[in-house]
Coordinates of N, CA and C in Angstrom, one line a residue:
M844 N -8.1 2.7 60.4 CA -6.7 2.6 59.9 C -6.4 1.1 59.6
N845 N -7.0 0.2 60.4 CA -6.7 -1.2 60.2 C -7.0 -1.7 58.8
D846 N -8.0 -1.0 58.1 CA -8.4 -1.5 56.8 C -7.5 -0.9 55.7
D847 N -6.5 0.0 56.1 CA -5.7 0.6 55.0 C -5.0 -0.4 54.2
P848 N -4.3 -1.4 54.7 CA -3.6 -2.4 53.8 C -4.5 -3.1 52.8
L849 N -5.8 -3.4 53.3 CA -6.7 -4.0 52.4 C -7.1 -3.0 51.3
D850 N -7.3 -1.8 51.7 CA -7.7 -0.8 50.7 C -6.5 -0.6 49.6
V851 N -5.3 -0.6 50.1 CA -4.2 -0.5 49.2 C -4.1 -1.7 48.2
R852 N -4.3 -2.9 48.8 CA -4.2 -4.1 47.9 C -5.4 -4.1 46.9
Q853 N -6.6 -3.6 47.4 CA -7.7 -3.5 46.5 C -7.4 -2.5 45.3
A854 N -6.8 -1.4 45.7 CA -6.5 -0.3 44.7 C -5.5 -0.9 43.7
I855 N -4.5 -1.6 44.2 CA -3.5 -2.2 43.3 C -4.1 -3.2 42.3
A856 N -5.1 -4.0 42.9 CA -5.8 -5.0 42.1 C -6.6 -4.3 41.0
D857 N -7.3 -3.1 41.4 CA -8.1 -2.4 40.5 C -7.3 -1.8 39.4
V858 N -6.1 -1.2 39.7 CA -5.2 -0.7 38.7 C -4.7 -1.8 37.8
A859 N -4.4 -2.9 38.3 CA -3.9 -4.0 37.4 C -5.0 -4.5 36.5
L860 N -6.3 -4.5 37.0 CA -7.4 -4.9 36.2 C -7.6 -3.8 35.1
L861 N -7.5 -2.5 35.5 CA -7.7 -1.5 34.5 C -6.6 -1.5 33.4
R862 N -5.4 -1.8 33.8 CA -4.3 -2.0 32.8 C -4.6 -3.1 31.8
R863 N -5.1 -4.2 32.4 CA -5.4 -5.4 31.5 C -6.5 -5.0 30.5
V864 N -7.5 -4.3 31.0 CA -8.6 -3.9 30.1 C -8.1 -2.9 29.0
L865 N -7.2 -1.9 29.4 CA -6.7 -1.0 28.5 C -5.8 -1.7 27.4
H866 N -5.0 -2.7 27.9 CA -4.2 -3.4 27.0 C -5.0 -4.2 26.0
Q867 N -6.1 -4.8 26.4 CA -7.0 -5.5 25.5 C -7.7 -4.6 24.5
I868 N -8.0 -3.4 25.0 CA -8.6 -2.4 24.1 C -7.6 -2.0 23.0
E869 N -6.4 -1.7 23.4 CA -5.3 -1.4 22.5 C -5.1 -2.5 21.4
Q870 N -5.1 -3.7 21.9 CA -4.9 -4.8 21.0 C -6.0 -4.9 20.0
R871 N -7.2 -4.7 20.5 CA -8.4 -4.7 19.7 C -8.3 -3.6 18.6
R872 N -7.9 -2.4 19.0 CA -7.8 -1.3 18.1 C -6.8 -1.6 17.0
A873 N -5.6 -2.2 17.5 CA -4.6 -2.5 16.5 C -5.1 -3.5 15.5
S874 N -5.8 -4.6 16.0 CA -6.3 -5.5 15.0 C -7.4 -5.0 14.2
Q875 N -8.0 -3.9 14.6 CA -9.1 -3.3 13.9 C -8.6 -2.3 12.8
E876 N -7.3 -2.1 12.7 CA -6.8 -1.4 11.6 C -6.9 -2.2 10.3
S877 N -6.9 -3.5 10.6 CA -7.2 -4.4 9.5 C -8.6 -4.7 9.6
A878 N -9.1 -4.2 10.4 CA -10.3 -3.8 11.1 C -11.6 -4.2 10.5
G879 N -12.0 -2.9 10.2 CA -13.2 -2.8 9.4 C -13.1 -3.7 8.2
L880 N -12.1 -4.5 8.1 CA -12.0 -5.4 6.9 C -12.8 -6.6 7.1
F881 N -14.0 -6.6 6.5 CA -14.9 -7.8 6.5 C -15.8 -7.6 5.3
G882 N -16.4 -8.7 4.9 CA -17.4 -8.7 3.9 C -16.9 -8.1 2.6
T883 N -17.7 -7.2 2.1 CA -17.4 -6.5 0.8 C -16.1 -5.8 0.8
T884 N -15.8 -5.1 1.9 CA -14.6 -4.3 2.1 C -13.3 -5.1 2.0
L885 N -13.4 -6.2 2.7 CA -12.3 -7.2 2.7 C -12.0 -7.7 1.3
N886 N -13.1 -8.1 0.6 CA -13.0 -8.6 -0.8 C -12.5 -7.5 -1.7
A887 N -12.9 -6.3 -1.5 CA -12.4 -5.2 -2.4 C -10.9 -5.0 -2.2
N888 N -10.4 -5.1 -0.9 CA -9.0 -5.0 -0.7 C -8.2 -6.1 -1.3
M889 N -8.8 -7.3 -1.2 CA -8.1 -8.5 -1.7 C -8.0 -8.3 -3.3
L890 N -9.1 -7.8 -3.9 CA -9.1 -7.7 -5.3 C -8.1 -6.6 -5.8
L891 N -8.0 -5.5 -5.1 CA -7.1 -4.4 -5.4 C -5.7 -4.8 -5.2
Q892 N -5.4 -5.3 -4.1 CA -4.0 -5.7 -3.8 C -3.6 -6.9 -4.6
G893 N -4.5 -7.8 -4.8 CA -4.2 -9.0 -5.6 C -3.9 -8.6 -7.1
G894 N -4.6 -7.6 -7.6 CA -4.4 -7.1 -8.9 C -3.0 -6.4 -9.0
A895 N -2.7 -5.6 -8.0 CA -1.4 -4.9 -8.0 C -0.3 -5.9 -7.9
L896 N -0.4 -7.0 -7.1 CA 0.6 -8.0 -7.0 C 0.8 -8.7 -8.4
C897 N -0.3 -9.1 -9.0 CA -0.2 -9.8 -10.3 C 0.5 -8.9 -11.4
A898 N 0.1 -7.6 -11.4 CA 0.7 -6.7 -12.4 C 2.2 -6.6 -12.1
A899 N 2.6 -6.5 -10.9 CA 4.1 -6.4 -10.5 C 4.8 -7.7 -10.9
L900 N 4.1 -8.8 -10.6 CA 4.8 -10.1 -10.9 C 4.9 -10.3 -12.4
V901 N 3.9 -9.9 -13.2 CA 4.0 -10.0 -14.7 C 5.2 -9.2 -15.2
L902 N 5.3 -8.0 -14.7 CA 6.5 -7.1 -15.2 C 7.8 -7.7 -14.7
A903 N 7.8 -8.2 -13.5 CA 9.1 -8.8 -13.0 C 9.5 -10.1 -13.8
I904 N 8.5 -10.9 -14.2 CA 8.7 -12.1 -15.0 C 9.2 -11.7 -16.3
V905 N 8.6 -10.7 -16.9 CA 9.1 -10.2 -18.2 C 10.5 -9.8 -18.2
E906 N 10.9 -9.0 -17.1 CA 12.3 -8.6 -16.9 C 13.2 -9.8 -16.8
I907 N 12.8 -10.8 -16.0 CA 13.7 -11.9 -15.7 C 14.0 -12.7 -17.0
F908 N 12.9 -13.0 -17.7 CA 13.0 -13.9 -18.9 C 13.3 -13.2 -20.2
S909 N 13.5 -11.9 -20.2 CA 13.8 -11.2 -21.4 C 15.1 -10.4 -21.3
D910 N 15.9 -10.8 -20.3 CA 17.2 -10.1 -20.0 C 17.0 -8.6 -19.8
N911 N 16.0 -8.2 -18.9 CA 15.8 -6.8 -18.6 C 15.4 -6.0 -19.7
V912 N 14.5 -6.5 -20.6 CA 14.1 -5.7 -21.8 C 13.5 -4.4 -21.5
I913 N 12.7 -4.3 -20.4 CA 12.0 -3.0 -20.1 C 13.0 -2.0 -19.7
S914 N 14.0 -2.4 -18.8 CA 15.0 -1.5 -18.3 C 15.9 -1.1 -19.5
R915 N 16.3 -2.0 -20.4 CA 17.1 -1.6 -21.5 C 16.4 -0.7 -22.5
A916 N 15.1 -0.9 -22.7 CA 14.3 0.0 -23.6 C 14.3 1.4 -23.0
M917 N 14.1 1.5 -21.7 CA 14.1 2.8 -21.0 C 15.5 3.5 -21.2
M918 N 16.5 2.8 -21.1 CA 17.9 3.4 -21.3 C 18.1 3.8 -22.7
L919 N 17.5 3.1 -23.7 CA 17.6 3.5 -25.1 C 16.9 4.8 -25.3
G920 N 15.8 5.0 -24.5 CA 15.0 6.2 -24.6 C 15.8 7.5 -24.3
N921 N 16.9 7.3 -23.5 CA 17.7 8.5 -23.3 C 18.3 9.1 -24.5
E922 N 18.4 8.3 -25.6 CA 19.0 8.8 -26.8 C 17.9 9.2 -27.9
S923 N 16.6 8.9 -27.5 CA 15.6 9.2 -28.5 C 14.4 9.8 -27.8
L924 N 14.0 11.0 -28.3 CA 12.8 11.7 -27.7 C 11.5 10.9 -28.0
D925 N 11.5 10.3 -29.2 CA 10.3 9.5 -29.6 C 10.1 8.4 -28.6
L926 N 11.2 7.7 -28.3 CA 11.1 6.6 -27.3 C 10.7 7.1 -26.0
R927 N 11.2 8.2 -25.5 CA 10.8 8.8 -24.2 C 9.3 9.1 -24.2
L928 N 8.8 9.7 -25.3 CA 7.4 10.1 -25.3 C 6.5 8.8 -25.4
A929 N 7.0 7.8 -26.1 CA 6.3 6.5 -26.1 C 6.2 5.9 -24.7
G930 N 7.3 6.0 -24.0 CA 7.4 5.5 -22.7 C 6.4 6.2 -21.7
I931 N 6.4 7.5 -21.8 CA 5.5 8.3 -21.0 C 4.0 8.0 -21.4
G932 N 3.7 7.7 -22.6 CA 2.4 7.4 -23.1 C 2.0 6.0 -22.5
I933 N 2.9 5.0 -22.5 CA 2.6 3.7 -21.9 C 2.3 3.8 -20.4
V934 N 3.2 4.6 -19.7 CA 3.0 4.8 -18.3 C 1.6 5.5 -18.0
A935 N 1.3 6.4 -18.9 CA 0.0 7.1 -18.7 C -1.2 6.2 -18.9
L936 N -1.1 5.3 -19.9 CA -2.2 4.3 -20.1 C -2.3 3.3 -19.0
M937 N -1.1 2.9 -18.4 CA -1.1 2.0 -17.3 C -1.8 2.7 -16.1
L938 N -1.4 3.9 -15.9 CA -2.0 4.7 -14.8 C -3.5 4.9 -14.9
L939 N -3.9 5.2 -16.1 CA -5.4 5.3 -16.4 C -6.1 4.0 -16.1
G940 N -5.5 2.9 -16.5 CA -6.1 1.6 -16.2 C -6.1 1.3 -14.7
M941 N -5.1 1.7 -13.9 CA -5.1 1.5 -12.5 C -6.1 2.3 -11.8
I942 N -6.3 3.6 -12.2 CA -7.2 4.4 -11.6 C -8.7 4.0 -11.9
T943 N -8.9 3.6 -13.1 CA -10.2 3.1 -13.5 C -10.6 1.8 -12.7
A944 N -9.6 0.9 -12.6 CA -9.9 -0.3 -11.9 C -10.1 0.0 -10.4
L945 N -9.3 0.8 -9.8 CA -9.5 1.2 -8.4 C -10.9 1.7 -8.1
Y946 N -11.3 2.8 -8.8 CA -12.5 3.4 -8.5 C -13.7 2.6 -8.9
F947 N -13.6 1.7 -9.9 CA -14.7 0.8 -10.3 C -14.9 -0.2 -9.2
V948 N -13.8 -0.8 -8.7 CA -13.9 -1.7 -7.6 C -14.6 -1.1 -6.3
L949 N -14.1 0.1 -6.0 CA -14.7 0.8 -4.9 C -16.2 1.2 -5.1
W950 N -16.5 1.6 -6.3 CA -17.9 1.9 -6.7 C -18.8 0.7 -6.5
R951 N -18.3 -0.5 -7.0 CA -19.1 -1.7 -6.9 C -19.3 -2.1 -5.4
A952 N -18.2 -1.9 -4.6 CA -18.3 -2.3 -3.2 C -19.2 -1.4 -2.5
A953 N -19.2 -0.1 -2.8 CA -20.2 0.8 -2.2 C -21.6 0.5 -2.5
R954 N -21.8 0.2 -3.8 CA -23.1 -0.2 -4.3 C -23.6 -1.4 -3.6
H955 N -22.7 -2.4 -3.5 CA -23.1 -3.7 -2.8 C -23.5 -3.5 -1.4
N956 N -22.8 -2.5 -0.7 CA -23.1 -2.2 0.7 C -24.3 -1.3 0.8
G957 N -24.8 -0.7 -0.3 CA -26.0 0.2 -0.2 C -25.6 1.5 0.3
E958 N -24.3 2.0 0.1 CA -23.8 3.2 0.7 C -23.5 4.2 -0.4
E959 N -23.6 5.5 -0.1 CA -23.1 6.5 -1.0 C -21.6 6.4 -1.3
F960 N -21.2 6.5 -2.5 CA -19.8 6.3 -2.9 C -18.8 7.0 -2.0
G961 N -19.0 8.3 -1.9 CA -18.1 9.1 -1.1 C -18.0 8.7 0.3
A962 N -19.2 8.4 0.9 CA -19.2 8.0 2.3 C -18.6 6.7 2.5
Y963 N -18.7 5.8 1.6 CA -18.1 4.4 1.7 C -16.6 4.6 1.7
I964 N -16.1 5.4 0.8 CA -14.6 5.6 0.7 C -14.1 6.2 1.9
A965 N -14.8 7.2 2.4 CA -14.3 7.9 3.6 C -14.3 7.0 4.8
R966 N -15.2 6.0 4.9 CA -15.2 5.1 6.0 C -14.3 4.0 5.9
N967 N -14.1 3.4 4.7 CA -13.3 2.2 4.5 C -12.0 2.3 3.8
F968 N -11.9 3.4 3.0 CA -10.6 3.6 2.2 C -10.3 5.1 2.4
R969 N -9.9 5.4 3.6 CA -9.7 6.8 3.9 C -8.6 7.4 3.0
Y970 N -7.6 6.6 2.6 CA -6.5 7.2 1.7 C -7.0 7.6 0.4
A971 N -8.2 7.2 0.0 CA -8.7 7.5 -1.4 C -9.8 8.6 -1.3
R972 N -10.1 9.1 -0.1 CA -11.2 10.1 -0.1 C -10.7 11.4 -0.6
H973 N -11.7 12.2 -1.0 CA -11.5 13.6 -1.6 C -10.5 13.5 -2.8
V974 N -10.5 12.4 -3.5 CA -9.7 12.1 -4.7 C -8.2 12.3 -4.3
S975 N -7.8 12.1 -3.1 CA -6.4 12.2 -2.7 C -5.5 11.2 -3.3
Y976 N -6.1 10.0 -3.5 CA -5.3 8.9 -4.1 C -5.0 9.2 -5.5
L977 N -6.0 9.7 -6.2 CA -5.8 10.1 -7.6 C -4.7 11.2 -7.7
S978 N -4.8 12.2 -6.9 CA -3.8 13.3 -6.9 C -2.4 12.8 -6.6
D979 N -2.3 11.8 -5.7 CA -1.0 11.2 -5.3 C -0.4 10.5 -6.5
L980 N -1.3 9.7 -7.2 CA -0.8 8.9 -8.4 C -0.4 9.9 -9.5
L981 N -1.1 11.0 -9.7 CA -0.7 11.9 -10.7 C 0.6 12.6 -10.4
M982 N 0.8 12.9 -9.2 CA 2.1 13.6 -8.8 C 3.3 12.6 -9.1
K983 N 3.0 11.3 -8.8 CA 4.1 10.3 -9.0 C 4.3 10.2 -10.5
F984 N 3.2 10.2 -11.3 CA 3.3 10.1 -12.8 C 4.1 11.3 -13.3
F985 N 3.8 12.5 -12.8 CA 4.6 13.7 -13.3 C 6.1 13.6 -13.0
A986 N 6.4 13.0 -11.8 CA 7.8 12.8 -11.4 C 8.5 11.9 -12.4
V987 N 7.8 10.8 -12.7 CA 8.4 9.8 -13.6 C 8.5 10.4 -15.0
A988 N 7.5 11.1 -15.5 CA 7.4 11.7 -16.8 C 8.6 12.8 -16.9
L989 N 8.8 13.6 -15.9 CA 9.8 14.6 -16.0 C 11.2 14.0 -16.0
V990 N 11.4 12.9 -15.3 CA 12.7 12.2 -15.3 C 12.9 11.6 -16.7
L991 N 11.9 11.0 -17.3 CA 12.0 10.5 -18.7 C 12.3 11.6 -19.7
L992 N 11.6 12.7 -19.6 CA 11.8 13.8 -20.5 C 13.2 14.4 -20.4
A993 N 13.8 14.3 -19.1 CA 15.1 14.8 -18.9 C 16.2 13.9 -19.4
G994 N 15.8 12.7 -19.9 CA 16.7 11.7 -20.4 C 17.5 11.1 -19.2
K995 N 16.8 10.9 -18.1 CA 17.4 10.3 -16.9 C 16.7 9.0 -16.5
S996 N 16.5 8.1 -17.5 CA 15.7 6.9 -17.3 C 16.3 6.1 -16.2
Q997 N 17.6 6.2 -15.9 CA 18.2 5.4 -14.9 C 17.7 5.7 -13.5
W998 N 17.0 6.9 -13.4 CA 16.4 7.3 -12.1 C 15.0 6.7 -11.8
V999 N 14.4 6.1 -12.8 CA 13.1 5.6 -12.7 C 13.0 4.5 -11.6
A1000 N 14.0 3.5 -11.7 CA 13.9 2.4 -10.7 C 14.0 2.8 -9.3
P1001 N 15.0 3.7 -8.9 CA 15.0 4.2 -7.5 C 13.8 5.0 -7.2
L1002 N 13.2 5.7 -8.1 CA 11.9 6.4 -7.8 C 10.8 5.4 -7.5
L1003 N 10.7 4.3 -8.2 CA 9.7 3.4 -8.0 C 9.8 2.7 -6.6
M1004 N 11.1 2.5 -6.2 CA 11.4 1.9 -4.9 C 10.9 2.9 -3.8
A1005 N 11.3 4.2 -4.0 CA 10.9 5.3 -3.1 C 9.4 5.4 -3.0
F1006 N 8.7 5.3 -4.1 CA 7.2 5.4 -4.1 C 6.6 4.2 -3.3
T1007 N 7.2 3.1 -3.4 CA 6.7 1.9 -2.5 C 6.9 2.3 -1.0
G1008 N 8.0 2.9 -0.7 CA 8.3 3.3 0.7 C 7.3 4.4 1.1
D1009 N 7.0 5.3 0.2 CA 6.0 6.4 0.5 C 4.7 5.8 0.8
Y1010 N 4.2 4.8 0.0 CA 2.9 4.2 0.2 C 2.9 3.5 1.5
L1011 N 4.0 2.8 1.9 CA 4.0 2.2 3.2 C 3.9 3.2 4.3
L1012 N 4.6 4.3 4.3 CA 4.6 5.3 5.3 C 3.3 6.0 5.4
Q1013 N 2.6 6.1 4.3 CA 1.3 6.8 4.3 C 0.2 5.9 4.6
G1014 N 0.4 4.6 4.6 CA -0.6 3.6 4.9 C -1.6 3.4 3.7
R1015 N -1.1 3.6 2.5 CA -1.9 3.4 1.3 C -1.7 2.0 0.7
L1016 N -2.7 1.5 0.2 CA -2.7 0.3 -0.6 C -2.5 -1.0 0.3
F1017 N -1.3 -1.1 0.9 CA -1.0 -2.3 1.7 C -1.8 -2.3 3.0
T1018 N -2.0 -3.6 3.5 CA -2.7 -3.8 4.8 C -1.7 -4.5 5.7
L1019 N -0.9 -3.7 6.4 CA 0.2 -4.2 7.2 C 0.1 -3.6 8.6
P1020 N 0.6 -4.2 9.6 CA 0.7 -3.6 11.0 C 1.5 -2.3 10.8
T1021 N 1.1 -1.3 11.6 CA 1.7 0.0 11.5 C 3.3 0.0 11.6
K1022 N 3.7 -0.7 12.7 CA 5.2 -0.7 12.9 C 5.9 -1.4 11.7
V1023 N 5.3 -2.5 11.2 CA 5.9 -3.2 10.1 C 6.0 -2.3 8.9
A1024 N 4.8 -1.6 8.6 CA 4.8 -0.7 7.4 C 5.8 0.4 7.5
V1025 N 5.9 1.0 8.7 CA 6.9 2.1 8.8 C 8.3 1.6 8.6
A1026 N 8.7 0.4 9.2 CA 10.0 -0.2 9.1 C 10.3 -0.5 7.6
L1027 N 9.3 -1.1 7.0 CA 9.5 -1.4 5.5 C 9.6 -0.2 4.7
G1028 N 8.8 0.8 5.0 CA 8.8 2.1 4.3 C 10.2 2.8 4.3
V1029 N 10.7 2.8 5.6 CA 12.1 3.4 5.7 C 13.1 2.6 5.0
A1030 N 13.0 1.2 5.1 CA 13.9 0.4 4.4 C 13.9 0.6 2.8
C1031 N 12.6 0.7 2.3 CA 12.5 1.0 0.9 C 13.1 2.3 0.4
I1032 N 12.9 3.3 1.2 CA 13.5 4.6 0.9 C 15.0 4.5 1.0
G1033 N 15.5 3.8 2.0 CA 17.0 3.6 2.1 C 17.5 2.8 0.9
G1034 N 16.7 1.8 0.4 CA 17.1 1.0 -0.7 C 17.1 1.8 -2.0
A1035 N 16.1 2.8 -2.1 CA 16.1 3.7 -3.2 C 17.3 4.5 -3.3
L1036 N 17.7 5.1 -2.2 CA 19.0 5.9 -2.1 C 20.2 5.0 -2.5
L1037 N 20.2 3.8 -2.0 CA 21.3 2.9 -2.3 C 21.4 2.6 -3.8
Q1038 N 20.2 2.3 -4.4 CA 20.1 2.0 -5.8 C 20.5 3.2 -6.7
F1039 N 20.1 4.4 -6.2 CA 20.5 5.7 -6.9 C 22.0 5.9 -6.9
F1040 N 22.6 5.8 -5.7 CA 24.1 6.1 -5.6 C 24.9 5.0 -6.2
S1041 N 24.3 3.8 -6.4 CA 25.1 2.7 -7.0 C 24.9 2.6 -8.5
H1042 N 24.1 3.6 -9.0 CA 23.8 3.8 -10.5 C 23.1 2.5 -11.1
S1043 N 22.3 1.9 -10.3 CA 21.5 0.7 -10.8 C 20.3 1.2 -11.4
D1044 N 20.0 0.7 -12.7 CA 18.8 1.1 -13.4 C 17.9 -0.1 -13.6
S1045 N 18.1 -1.2 -12.9 CA 17.3 -2.4 -13.1 C 15.9 -2.2 -12.4
L1046 N 14.8 -2.3 -13.2 CA 13.5 -2.3 -12.7 C 13.1 -3.5 -11.9
L1047 N 13.9 -4.6 -12.0 CA 13.6 -5.8 -11.4 C 13.7 -5.7 -9.8
I1048 N 14.6 -4.8 -9.4 CA 14.7 -4.6 -7.9 C 13.5 -4.1 -7.3
P1049 N 13.0 -2.9 -7.7 CA 11.7 -2.3 -7.1 C 10.5 -3.2 -7.4
L1050 N 10.5 -3.9 -8.5 CA 9.3 -4.8 -8.8 C 9.3 -6.0 -7.9
A1051 N 10.5 -6.5 -7.6 CA 10.6 -7.7 -6.7 C 10.3 -7.2 -5.3
V1052 N 10.7 -6.1 -4.8 CA 10.4 -5.6 -3.5 C 8.9 -5.3 -3.3
F1053 N 8.3 -4.7 -4.3 CA 6.9 -4.4 -4.3 C 6.1 -5.7 -4.3
S1054 N 6.5 -6.7 -5.1 CA 5.9 -8.0 -5.1 C 5.9 -8.7 -3.8
V1055 N 7.1 -8.7 -3.1 CA 7.2 -9.4 -1.8 C 6.3 -8.7 -0.8
I1056 N 6.3 -7.4 -0.7 CA 5.5 -6.7 0.2 C 4.0 -6.9 -0.1
S1057 N 3.6 -6.9 -1.3 CA 2.2 -7.1 -1.7 C 1.8 -8.5 -1.3
A1058 N 2.7 -9.5 -1.6 CA 2.4 -10.9 -1.2 C 2.1 -11.0 0.3
F1059 N 2.9 -10.4 1.1 CA 2.8 -10.4 2.5 C 1.4 -9.8 2.9
S1060 N 1.1 -8.7 2.3 CA -0.1 -8.0 2.6 C -1.4 -8.8 2.2
V1061 N -1.3 -9.4 1.0 CA -2.4 -10.2 0.5 C -2.5 -11.4 1.3
G1062 N -1.4 -12.0 1.7 CA -1.5 -13.2 2.6 C -2.2 -12.8 3.9
R1063 N -1.9 -11.6 4.4 CA -2.6 -11.2 5.7 C -4.1 -11.1 5.5
L1064 N -4.5 -10.6 4.3 CA -5.9 -10.4 4.0 C -6.6 -11.8 3.9
I1065 N -5.9 -12.7 3.2 CA -6.4 -14.1 3.1 C -6.6 -14.7 4.5
H1066 N -5.6 -14.5 5.4 CA -5.7 -15.0 6.8 C -7.0 -14.4 7.5
L1067 N -7.2 -13.1 7.3 CA -8.4 -12.4 7.8 C -9.6 -13.1 7.3
Y1068 N -9.6 -13.3 6.0 CA -10.8 -13.9 5.3 C -11.1 -15.3 5.9
Q1069 N -10.1 -16.1 6.1 CA -10.3 -17.4 6.6 C -10.8 -17.3 8.1
N1070 N -10.3 -16.4 8.8 CA -10.7 -16.2 10.2 C -12.2 -15.8 10.3
Q1071 N -12.6 -15.1 9.2 CA -14.0 -14.7 9.2 C -15.0 -15.8 8.7
G1072 N -14.4 -17.0 8.5 CA -15.2 -18.1 8.1 C -15.5 -18.1 6.6
G1073 N -14.6 -17.4 5.8 CA -14.7 -17.4 4.4 C -16.0 -16.7 3.9
S1074 N -16.4 -15.7 4.7 CA -17.6 -15.0 4.3 C -17.4 -14.3 2.9
T1075 N -18.4 -14.3 2.2 CA -18.4 -13.8 0.8 C -19.1 -12.5 0.7
A1076 N -18.8 -11.7 -0.3 CA -19.4 -10.4 -0.5 C -20.8 -10.6 -0.9

């Protein structure tokens, strides 16, 4: 019985040590969500997200320096079926380009790693496996196309904001801490509702939000790249 206090202190010390070890494991897991991001996979993410950021910035710059010409053209489409169909065609071509670029980059990355394409995607880009990313993009395209066909072009901007929030909540495209992604996703969906009820049709708002989030995500990838000693693919 004399040894009981020592045993209790030892047990408390063991529990404290176990908690520290578990905490370190959790931290490691959290950092590994950006994780498996090294070498070719990190470079592929930087290329995809950097490309998305550049595309959003170009469209935002066009809107800023042309007095919202894209938004105004969409609104004119409400009065003309031909303009609506042309708009849907342009969106379809942009979507085709995005899908082609995405899967080409992933195919090159898989080939560089010497892995089978499907296995590489399942391991490193889980959101794109089983063509789920393609299906998701097509559903979003159909939503935009139906809105345009219905002559409700003013709903496109809130939809794009909501799509950004959806991507954040699903963990697609962006490389952000889970809590940050969820908070931003909820904020984007709230912003989409606010834009809808305020009858704002400006594409500049969702483009600016997407650009800021993409820039933060790309900055995080660059930081990871630098921490890995600037390893190249």
